[in-house]
């Protein structure tokens, strides 16, 4: 089932999500719905808070980027309860990012290019691996959602000022969008 995407202004996007536990009953259904929602909105990653569920759960499918990044061919991941260590000694790279929860806005974000991540997959198998390049960026962006962060938190004060009105409009639902969204307070529309 396709779910509405919670957008900027929704409190669930601003709080730290809960750990996924084995007694969470609808996990496979939630993951299936997140996948469907992400594909329907042409995203490459989605975090559970973006569908209003405050859980440390992310789905990534970066296969569509294989033209530009051949190493991403076939890369799909379910990430639960990630612990990320950013390699602060790795070079920083600046690239444009966007987000399903911040429709119509893309901004340059500077991030370190290497990370180390421990996580659990949907079968409760534990993993630990280094990531770099574009995948490391996507993982950082998605996992930021699990800690109440959005990519717009990492842009310059001047850029934040310039998109202030657009963000206010998103929060009110005054935004054109090809997928279903859910605003926090539609009465203010
Ligand atoms: Ni995002």
mmCIF file of C-alpha atoms and ligand atoms in Angstrom:
data_model
loop_
_atom_site.group_PDB
_atom_site.id
_atom_site.type_symbol
_atom_site.label_atom_id
_atom_site.label_comp_id
_atom_site.label_asym_id
_atom_site.label_seq_id
_atom_site.Cartn_x
_atom_site.Cartn_y
_atom_site.Cartn_z
ATOM 1 C CA UNK A 1 0.000 0.000 0.000
ATOM 2 C CA UNK A 2 1.283 3.458 -0.889
ATOM 3 C CA UNK A 3 1.440 5.702 2.163
ATOM 4 C CA UNK A 4 1.370 9.506 2.277
ATOM 5 C CA UNK A 5 4.793 11.066 2.792
ATOM 6 C CA UNK A 6 5.098 13.202 5.936
ATOM 7 C CA UNK A 7 6.602 16.529 4.970
ATOM 8 C CA UNK A 8 8.533 19.372 6.574
ATOM 9 C CA UNK A 9 6.655 20.689 9.601
ATOM 10 C CA UNK A 10 5.680 17.211 10.817
ATOM 11 C CA UNK A 11 7.017 16.662 14.347
ATOM 12 C CA UNK A 12 7.802 12.971 13.633
ATOM 13 C CA UNK A 13 10.590 14.150 11.295
ATOM 14 C CA UNK A 14 12.216 16.062 14.132
ATOM 15 C CA UNK A 15 12.545 13.457 16.848
ATOM 16 C CA UNK A 16 14.864 10.536 17.378
ATOM 17 C CA UNK A 17 13.144 7.333 16.247
ATOM 18 C CA UNK A 18 12.773 4.217 18.406
ATOM 19 C CA UNK A 19 14.883 1.090 17.938
ATOM 20 C CA UNK A 20 13.150 -1.646 15.937
ATOM 21 C CA UNK A 21 12.524 -4.646 18.191
ATOM 22 C CA UNK A 22 11.655 -8.239 17.347
ATOM 23 C CA UNK A 23 8.208 -7.869 18.887
ATOM 24 C CA UNK A 24 7.218 -5.211 16.347
ATOM 25 C CA UNK A 25 4.420 -7.102 14.650
ATOM 26 C CA UNK A 26 3.911 -5.480 11.279
ATOM 27 C CA UNK A 27 7.530 -5.134 10.254
ATOM 28 C CA UNK A 28 7.349 -6.905 6.897
ATOM 29 C CA UNK A 29 4.153 -5.063 5.993
ATOM 30 C CA UNK A 30 5.723 -1.730 6.965
ATOM 31 C CA UNK A 31 8.824 -2.447 4.860
ATOM 32 C CA UNK A 32 6.655 -3.457 1.881
ATOM 33 C CA UNK A 33 4.638 -0.241 2.218
ATOM 34 C CA UNK A 34 7.775 1.882 2.503
ATOM 35 C CA UNK A 35 9.159 0.295 -0.676
ATOM 36 C CA UNK A 36 5.926 0.881 -2.552
ATOM 37 C CA UNK A 37 5.748 4.492 -1.351
ATOM 38 C CA UNK A 38 9.369 5.156 -2.305
ATOM 39 C CA UNK A 39 9.057 3.671 -5.802
ATOM 40 C CA UNK A 40 5.766 5.514 -6.410
ATOM 41 C CA UNK A 41 7.455 8.821 -5.582
ATOM 42 C CA UNK A 42 10.671 8.052 -7.507
ATOM 43 C CA UNK A 43 12.843 8.180 -4.403
ATOM 44 C CA UNK A 44 16.114 6.314 -3.868
ATOM 45 C CA UNK A 45 15.711 6.045 -0.117
ATOM 46 C CA UNK A 46 13.018 6.334 2.523
ATOM 47 C CA UNK A 47 13.066 6.318 6.312
ATOM 48 C CA UNK A 48 10.171 5.133 8.495
ATOM 49 C CA UNK A 49 9.572 8.598 10.047
ATOM 50 C CA UNK A 50 8.801 9.806 6.503
ATOM 51 C CA UNK A 51 5.696 7.638 6.573
ATOM 52 C CA UNK A 52 4.899 8.743 10.117
ATOM 53 C CA UNK A 53 6.409 5.745 11.910
ATOM 54 C CA UNK A 54 9.053 6.654 14.469
ATOM 55 C CA UNK A 55 11.288 3.602 14.030
ATOM 56 C CA UNK A 56 14.969 3.247 13.137
ATOM 57 C CA UNK A 57 14.259 1.681 9.755
ATOM 58 C CA UNK A 58 15.426 2.726 6.284
ATOM 59 C CA UNK A 59 15.052 1.323 2.791
ATOM 60 C CA UNK A 60 17.476 2.261 0.019
ATOM 61 C CA UNK A 61 17.488 1.292 -3.666
ATOM 62 C CA UNK A 62 20.110 3.201 -5.633
ATOM 63 C CA UNK A 63 20.082 1.002 -8.752
ATOM 64 C CA UNK A 64 18.623 3.857 -10.862
ATOM 65 C CA UNK A 65 21.881 5.777 -10.384
ATOM 66 C CA UNK A 66 24.007 3.092 -12.054
ATOM 67 C CA UNK A 67 24.562 5.176 -15.216
ATOM 68 C CA UNK A 68 26.495 7.734 -13.173
ATOM 69 C CA UNK A 69 27.742 5.368 -10.467
ATOM 70 C CA UNK A 70 28.274 1.839 -11.873
ATOM 71 C CA UNK A 71 29.085 0.502 -8.393
ATOM 72 C CA UNK A 72 25.467 1.138 -7.364
ATOM 73 C CA UNK A 73 23.975 -1.386 -9.786
ATOM 74 C CA UNK A 74 21.617 -3.687 -7.900
ATOM 75 C CA UNK A 75 22.289 -2.063 -4.514
ATOM 76 C CA UNK A 76 19.215 -2.345 -2.287
ATOM 77 C CA UNK A 77 19.298 -2.400 1.487
ATOM 78 C CA UNK A 78 17.000 -2.598 4.457
ATOM 79 C CA UNK A 79 18.794 -0.877 7.348
ATOM 80 C CA UNK A 80 17.536 -1.233 10.909
ATOM 81 C CA UNK A 81 19.014 0.282 14.067
ATOM 82 C CA UNK A 82 22.104 1.691 12.342
ATOM 83 C CA UNK A 83 25.140 2.945 14.208
ATOM 84 C CA UNK A 84 27.179 5.169 11.939
ATOM 85 C CA UNK A 85 30.676 6.465 12.503
ATOM 86 C CA UNK A 86 31.673 9.164 10.046
ATOM 87 C CA UNK A 87 35.349 9.041 9.097
ATOM 88 C CA UNK A 88 36.192 12.653 9.898
ATOM 89 C CA UNK A 89 39.579 12.247 8.207
ATOM 90 C CA UNK A 90 37.980 11.381 4.860
ATOM 91 C CA UNK A 91 37.607 14.135 2.256
ATOM 92 C CA UNK A 92 34.392 16.135 2.141
ATOM 93 C CA UNK A 93 32.313 16.205 -1.016
ATOM 94 C CA UNK A 94 29.567 18.692 -1.875
ATOM 95 C CA UNK A 95 26.582 17.509 -3.902
ATOM 96 C CA UNK A 96 22.983 18.430 -4.440
ATOM 97 C CA UNK A 97 20.456 16.533 -2.324
ATOM 98 C CA UNK A 98 16.704 16.440 -2.247
ATOM 99 C CA UNK A 99 14.215 14.660 -0.031
ATOM 100 C CA UNK A 100 10.687 13.295 -0.409
ATOM 101 C CA UNK A 101 9.795 15.158 2.808
ATOM 102 C CA UNK A 102 11.041 18.483 1.425
ATOM 103 C CA UNK A 103 9.414 18.480 -2.040
ATOM 104 C CA UNK A 104 10.631 20.947 -4.642
ATOM 105 C CA UNK A 105 13.845 21.876 -2.844
ATOM 106 C CA UNK A 106 17.337 20.697 -3.640
ATOM 107 C CA UNK A 107 20.440 22.142 -2.065
ATOM 108 C CA UNK A 108 24.159 21.454 -1.937
ATOM 109 C CA UNK A 109 25.193 19.447 1.093
ATOM 110 C CA UNK A 110 28.785 18.831 2.156
ATOM 111 C CA UNK A 111 29.434 15.438 3.718
ATOM 112 C CA UNK A 112 32.415 13.262 4.527
ATOM 113 C CA UNK A 113 32.933 10.602 1.887
ATOM 114 C CA UNK A 114 33.602 7.599 4.161
ATOM 115 C CA UNK A 115 31.557 6.047 6.940
ATOM 116 C CA UNK A 116 31.476 2.853 8.957
ATOM 117 C CA UNK A 117 28.070 1.361 9.745
ATOM 118 C CA UNK A 118 26.773 -1.418 11.979
ATOM 119 C CA UNK A 119 23.185 -2.365 11.261
ATOM 120 C CA UNK A 120 20.616 -5.168 11.270
ATOM 121 C CA UNK A 121 18.768 -6.304 8.152
ATOM 122 C CA UNK A 122 15.113 -7.327 7.887
ATOM 123 C CA UNK A 123 16.028 -10.926 8.801
ATOM 124 C CA UNK A 124 17.760 -9.754 12.003
ATOM 125 C CA UNK A 125 21.195 -10.538 10.591
ATOM 126 C CA UNK A 126 23.816 -8.111 11.914
ATOM 127 C CA UNK A 127 26.207 -6.418 9.504
ATOM 128 C CA UNK A 128 29.213 -4.154 9.782
ATOM 129 C CA UNK A 129 30.825 -2.495 6.774
ATOM 130 C CA UNK A 130 32.645 0.565 5.427
ATOM 131 C CA UNK A 131 30.909 2.646 2.778
ATOM 132 C CA UNK A 132 32.163 5.453 0.618
ATOM 133 C CA UNK A 133 31.154 7.719 -2.221
ATOM 134 C CA UNK A 134 27.567 8.217 -3.240
ATOM 135 C CA UNK A 135 26.215 5.283 -1.236
ATOM 136 C CA UNK A 136 27.817 6.697 1.928
ATOM 137 C CA UNK A 137 25.989 9.970 1.176
ATOM 138 C CA UNK A 138 22.605 8.284 0.686
ATOM 139 C CA UNK A 139 23.061 6.261 3.877
ATOM 140 C CA UNK A 140 23.952 9.411 5.834
ATOM 141 C CA UNK A 141 20.948 11.295 4.429
ATOM 142 C CA UNK A 142 18.496 8.475 5.221
ATOM 143 C CA UNK A 143 19.907 7.693 8.648
ATOM 144 C CA UNK A 144 19.807 11.416 9.551
ATOM 145 C CA UNK A 145 16.015 11.013 9.374
ATOM 146 C CA UNK A 146 16.230 8.545 12.277
ATOM 147 C CA UNK A 147 17.771 11.204 14.489
ATOM 148 C CA UNK A 148 15.445 14.086 13.651
ATOM 149 C CA UNK A 149 17.638 15.667 10.990
ATOM 150 C CA UNK A 150 16.856 16.829 7.454
ATOM 151 C CA UNK A 151 19.422 17.714 4.774
ATOM 152 C CA UNK A 152 18.390 21.374 4.997
ATOM 153 C CA UNK A 153 19.906 21.418 8.514
ATOM 154 C CA UNK A 154 23.346 21.173 6.916
ATOM 155 C CA UNK A 155 23.114 24.064 4.430
ATOM 156 C CA UNK A 156 24.464 27.573 4.943
ATOM 157 C CA UNK A 157 22.560 30.223 6.870
ATOM 158 C CA UNK A 158 22.182 32.247 3.696
ATOM 159 C CA UNK A 159 20.653 29.319 1.783
ATOM 160 C CA UNK A 160 18.329 28.584 4.732
ATOM 161 C CA UNK A 161 17.167 32.182 4.607
ATOM 162 C CA UNK A 162 16.538 31.921 0.855
ATOM 163 C CA UNK A 163 14.318 28.811 1.158
ATOM 164 C CA UNK A 164 12.467 29.971 4.272
ATOM 165 C CA UNK A 165 9.267 30.854 2.422
ATOM 166 C CA UNK A 166 9.292 27.640 0.407
ATOM 167 C CA UNK A 167 9.630 25.638 3.623
ATOM 168 C CA UNK A 168 6.759 27.552 5.211
ATOM 169 C CA UNK A 169 4.636 26.720 2.176
ATOM 170 C CA UNK A 170 5.514 23.029 2.357
ATOM 171 C CA UNK A 171 4.511 23.003 6.034
ATOM 172 C CA UNK A 172 1.125 24.426 5.033
ATOM 173 C CA UNK A 173 0.704 21.998 2.155
ATOM 174 C CA UNK A 174 1.058 24.726 -0.469
ATOM 175 C CA UNK A 175 3.334 22.691 -2.695
ATOM 176 C CA UNK A 176 2.913 20.921 -5.987
ATOM 177 C CA UNK A 177 3.893 17.310 -5.657
ATOM 178 C CA UNK A 178 3.404 14.154 -7.754
ATOM 179 C CA UNK A 179 2.826 11.954 -4.685
ATOM 180 C CA UNK A 180 0.486 12.051 -1.717
ATOM 181 C CA UNK A 181 1.791 14.085 1.221
ATOM 182 C CA UNK A 182 0.678 14.614 4.790
ATOM 183 C CA UNK A 183 1.090 18.007 6.398
ATOM 184 C CA UNK A 184 1.039 18.575 10.141
ATOM 185 C CA UNK A 185 -1.598 21.253 10.343
ATOM 186 C CA UNK A 186 -3.734 21.437 7.195
ATOM 187 C CA UNK A 187 -6.080 23.950 8.856
ATOM 188 C CA UNK A 188 -3.493 26.684 8.267
ATOM 189 C CA UNK A 189 -3.669 26.118 4.534
HETATM 190 NI NI1 LIG B 1 15.199 12.444 2.987
#
